[in-house]
PDB file of C-alpha atoms in Angstrom:
ATOM      1  CA  MET A   1     120.663  60.036  94.857  1.00 59.00           C
ATOM      2  CA  LYS A   2     121.836  61.291  90.843  1.00 61.00           C
ATOM      3  CA  LYS A   3     119.235  64.023  91.323  1.00 58.00           C
ATOM      4  CA  PHE A   4     121.243  64.990  95.329  1.00 54.00           C
ATOM      5  CA  SER A   5     124.865  64.724  93.350  1.00 58.00           C
ATOM      6  CA  PHE A   6     123.310  66.468  90.523  1.00 55.00           C
ATOM      7  CA  PHE A   7     121.950  69.315  93.515  1.00 56.00           C
ATOM      8  CA  LEU A   8     125.365  69.607  95.413  1.00 50.00           C
ATOM      9  CA  ALA A   9     127.243  69.650  92.038  1.00 57.00           C
ATOM     10  CA  VAL A  10     125.326  72.376  91.309  1.00 53.00           C
ATOM     11  CA  VAL A  11     125.359  74.818  95.196  1.00 51.00           C
ATOM     12  CA  LEU A  12     129.608  73.224  94.475  1.00 48.00           C
ATOM     13  CA  LEU A  13     130.216  75.273  91.059  1.00 49.00           C
ATOM     14  CA  LEU A  14     127.765  78.495  92.850  1.00 51.00           C
ATOM     15  CA  LEU A  15     130.121  78.601  95.199  1.00 49.00           C
ATOM     16  CA  VAL A  16     133.481  78.377  93.880  1.00 43.00           C
ATOM     17  CA  SER A  17     132.664  80.200  91.325  1.00 47.00           C
ATOM     18  CA  GLN A  18     130.983  83.631  93.781  1.00 45.00           C
ATOM     19  CA  THR A  19     134.676  83.032  95.503  1.00 42.00           C
ATOM     20  CA  GLY A  20     137.463  86.277  95.026  1.00 41.00           C
ATOM     21  CA  PHE A  21     134.854  88.363  92.694  1.00 40.00           C
ATOM     22  CA  SER A  22     132.180  91.207  93.600  1.00 38.00           C
ATOM     23  CA  SER A  23     128.826  89.919  92.348  1.00 41.00           C
ATOM     24  CA  PRO A  24     126.537  92.974  90.520  1.00 43.00           C
ATOM     25  CA  VAL A  25     123.828  92.394  93.472  1.00 44.00           C
ATOM     26  CA  THR A  26     122.839  94.856  95.985  1.00 44.00           C
ATOM     27  CA  VAL A  27     120.220  94.435  98.357  1.00 42.00           C
ATOM     28  CA  SER A  28     118.099  98.112  98.531  1.00 46.00           C
ATOM     29  CA  ASP A  29     117.078  99.003 102.072  1.00 48.00           C
ATOM     30  CA  THR A  30     114.092  97.576 100.971  1.00 48.00           C
ATOM     31  CA  GLY A  31     115.255  93.998 100.676  1.00 51.00           C
ATOM     32  CA  ILE A  32     115.154  94.507  97.045  1.00 49.00           C
ATOM     33  CA  ALA A  33     118.143  92.951  94.659  1.00 51.00           C
ATOM     34  CA  VAL A  34     119.114  95.605  92.854  1.00 48.00           C
ATOM     35  CA  THR A  35     122.144  94.950  90.090  1.00 54.00           C
ATOM     36  CA  GLU A  36     124.289  97.722  89.116  1.00 58.00           C
ATOM     37  CA  GLU A  37     122.258  97.835  85.528  1.00 85.00           C
ATOM     38  CA  THR A  38     119.038  98.594  87.636  1.00 93.00           C
ATOM     39  CA  VAL A  39     117.810 101.740  89.839  1.00 95.00           C
ATOM     40  CA  GLU A  40     115.003 101.041  92.658  1.00 97.00           C
ATOM     41  CA  VAL A  41     112.202 103.177  91.814  1.00 97.00           C
ATOM     42  CA  GLN A  42     109.089 103.582  94.306  1.00 97.00           C
ATOM     43  CA  ILE A  43     105.743 105.302  93.051  1.00 96.00           C
ATOM     44  CA  GLU A  44     104.117 107.240  95.496  1.00 95.00           C
ATOM     45  CA  LEU A  45     100.508 108.779  95.045  1.00 95.00           C
ATOM     46  CA  VAL A  46      99.836 112.801  95.939  1.00 96.00           C
ATOM     47  CA  ASP A  47      97.368 115.097  96.169  1.00 94.00           C
ATOM     48  CA  ILE A  48      96.973 118.265  93.975  1.00 93.00           C
ATOM     49  CA  HIS A  49      98.667 119.720  96.963  1.00 94.00           C
ATOM     50  CA  GLY A  50     101.447 116.847  96.926  1.00 95.00           C
ATOM     51  CA  ASP A  51     100.210 115.802 100.231  1.00 95.00           C
ATOM     52  CA  PRO A  52     100.172 111.460  99.947  1.00 95.00           C
ATOM     53  CA  VAL A  53      97.216 110.454  99.265  1.00 93.00           C
ATOM     54  CA  SER A  54      95.046 108.453 101.868  1.00 86.00           C
ATOM     55  CA  GLY A  55      92.310 106.580 101.704  1.00 82.00           C
ATOM     56  CA  SER A  56      90.892 104.442  99.103  1.00 84.00           C
ATOM     57  CA  VAL A  57      91.475 104.727  95.434  1.00 86.00           C
ATOM     58  CA  MET A  58      90.581 102.406  92.125  1.00 88.00           C
ATOM     59  CA  VAL A  59      94.283 103.110  90.850  1.00 86.00           C
ATOM     60  CA  SER A  60      96.880 100.228  90.175  1.00 79.00           C
ATOM     61  CA  ASP A  61      99.302  98.646  87.997  1.00 90.00           C
ATOM     62  CA  PHE A  62     101.901 101.339  87.418  1.00 95.00           C
ATOM     63  CA  TYR A  63     104.445 101.366  84.591  1.00 97.00           C
ATOM     64  CA  ALA A  64     106.599 102.721  83.255  1.00 97.00           C
ATOM     65  CA  ILE A  65     107.953 103.334  79.468  1.00 97.00           C
ATOM     66  CA  ASP A  66     110.633 103.458  78.291  1.00 97.00           C
ATOM     67  CA  GLN A  67     110.983 107.225  75.790  1.00 98.00           C
ATOM     68  CA  GLU A  68     114.186 106.219  74.337  1.00 96.00           C
ATOM     69  CA  THR A  69     113.375 102.176  72.982  1.00 95.00           C
ATOM     70  CA  GLY A  70     109.691 101.560  73.826  1.00 96.00           C
ATOM     71  CA  ASP A  71     109.559  99.450  76.663  1.00 96.00           C
ATOM     72  CA  TYR A  72     107.404  98.534  79.445  1.00 96.00           C
ATOM     73  CA  PHE A  73     107.846  97.953  82.884  1.00 96.00           C
ATOM     74  CA  TYR A  74     105.518  96.644  85.324  1.00 96.00           C
ATOM     75  CA  ALA A  75     105.926  97.657  89.142  1.00 96.00           C
ATOM     76  CA  ASP A  76     104.741  95.074  91.751  1.00 94.00           C
ATOM     77  CA  ARG A  77     102.116  95.133  94.078  1.00 90.00           C
ATOM     78  CA  ASN A  78     103.760  97.548  96.158  1.00 91.00           C
ATOM     79  CA  GLY A  79     104.990 100.016  93.592  1.00 93.00           C
ATOM     80  CA  LEU A  80     108.115  98.840  93.126  1.00 96.00           C
ATOM     81  CA  PHE A  81     110.399  99.090  89.963  1.00 95.00           C
ATOM     82  CA  ARG A  82     114.097  98.138  89.085  1.00 95.00           C
ATOM     83  CA  ILE A  83     114.161  99.341  86.016  1.00 96.00           C
ATOM     84  CA  PRO A  84     117.830 100.429  83.930  1.00 95.00           C
ATOM     85  CA  PRO A  85     118.557 104.212  83.881  1.00 96.00           C
ATOM     86  CA  GLY A  86     116.704 106.099  81.374  1.00 97.00           C
ATOM     87  CA  THR A  87     114.225 108.700  80.973  1.00 98.00           C
ATOM     88  CA  TYR A  88     110.558 106.471  81.026  1.00 98.00           C
ATOM     89  CA  ARG A  89     106.786 108.070  81.581  1.00 98.00           C
ATOM     90  CA  PHE A  90     105.365 106.324  84.745  1.00 98.00           C
ATOM     91  CA  ASP A  91     101.208 106.600  84.148  1.00 96.00           C
ATOM     92  CA  ALA A  92      98.859 103.402  85.640  1.00 94.00           C
ATOM     93  CA  GLY A  93      96.861 101.195  84.096  1.00 87.00           C
ATOM     94  CA  ARG A  94      93.755 100.834  85.593  1.00 80.00           C
ATOM     95  CA  THR A  95      91.116 103.482  87.498  1.00 79.00           C
ATOM     96  CA  GLY A  96      88.259 104.106  88.656  1.00 80.00           C
ATOM     97  CA  PRO A  97      86.044 106.030  86.386  1.00 86.00           C
ATOM     98  CA  TRP A  98      85.901 109.371  87.954  1.00 90.00           C
ATOM     99  CA  GLU A  99      89.310 109.207  88.835  1.00 92.00           C
ATOM    100  CA  GLY A 100      92.841 108.331  87.587  1.00 91.00           C
ATOM    101  CA  VAL A 101      96.685 109.559  87.566  1.00 94.00           C
ATOM    102  CA  VAL A 102      98.856 112.118  85.552  1.00 96.00           C
ATOM    103  CA  PRO A 103     101.806 111.096  84.000  1.00 97.00           C
ATOM    104  CA  GLU A 104     105.181 111.866  85.129  1.00 97.00           C
ATOM    105  CA  VAL A 105     108.177 111.816  82.271  1.00 98.00           C
ATOM    106  CA  VAL A 106     111.406 111.010  84.751  1.00 98.00           C
ATOM    107  CA  THR A 107     115.262 110.319  84.429  1.00 97.00           C
ATOM    108  CA  ILE A 108     116.950 107.877  86.001  1.00 96.00           C
ATOM    109  CA  SER A 109     120.766 108.481  86.419  1.00 94.00           C
ATOM    110  CA  GLU A 110     122.796 106.123  86.269  1.00 91.00           C
ATOM    111  CA  GLY A 111     124.918 105.717  89.915  1.00 91.00           C
ATOM    112  CA  GLU A 112     121.509 106.338  91.561  1.00 93.00           C
ATOM    113  CA  THR A 113     119.988 103.622  93.522  1.00 91.00           C
ATOM    114  CA  ARG A 114     117.091 104.664  94.283  1.00 95.00           C
ATOM    115  CA  VAL A 115     114.306 107.370  93.063  1.00 97.00           C
ATOM    116  CA  VAL A 116     110.670 107.782  94.553  1.00 97.00           C
ATOM    117  CA  VAL A 117     108.070 109.137  91.751  1.00 98.00           C
ATOM    118  CA  GLU A 118     105.449 111.150  92.698  1.00 97.00           C
ATOM    119  CA  LEU A 119     102.549 110.636  90.454  1.00 96.00           C
ATOM    120  CA  THR A 120      99.642 113.200  91.482  1.00 96.00           C
ATOM    121  CA  HIS A 121      96.026 111.343  91.623  1.00 94.00           C
ATOM    122  CA  TRP A 122      92.571 113.181  90.953  1.00 92.00           C
ATOM    123  CA  TYR A 123      89.322 112.330  91.582  1.00 88.00           C
ATOM    124  CA  GLU A 124      85.606 114.206  90.249  1.00 86.00           C
TER     125      GLU A 124
END
């Protein structure tokens, strides 16, 4: 009974604390919660002609390095990040033995809600 009372008190406290205040969290078109301090970034692979890559590729573990702080951010398995505005170097951690991506440096500005970063996929 004490656990239920505690849980009820927490839920009520959360409801009361949100009343009359605007939340800094919004939900993007893709259903990902984005705070005012973060931007949703989607990684897309393109070939050397700028066309979307299709078929099987051995590229995974997308990450971004904040060029000012050196902090690392890792994308989810769909290539989505939620990162604060800044300048980042986007790259892939694991690639196949004869393929990879060309890293891209992108500046993300305040006020942007969603950015698509195209990384060029190469293979031999």
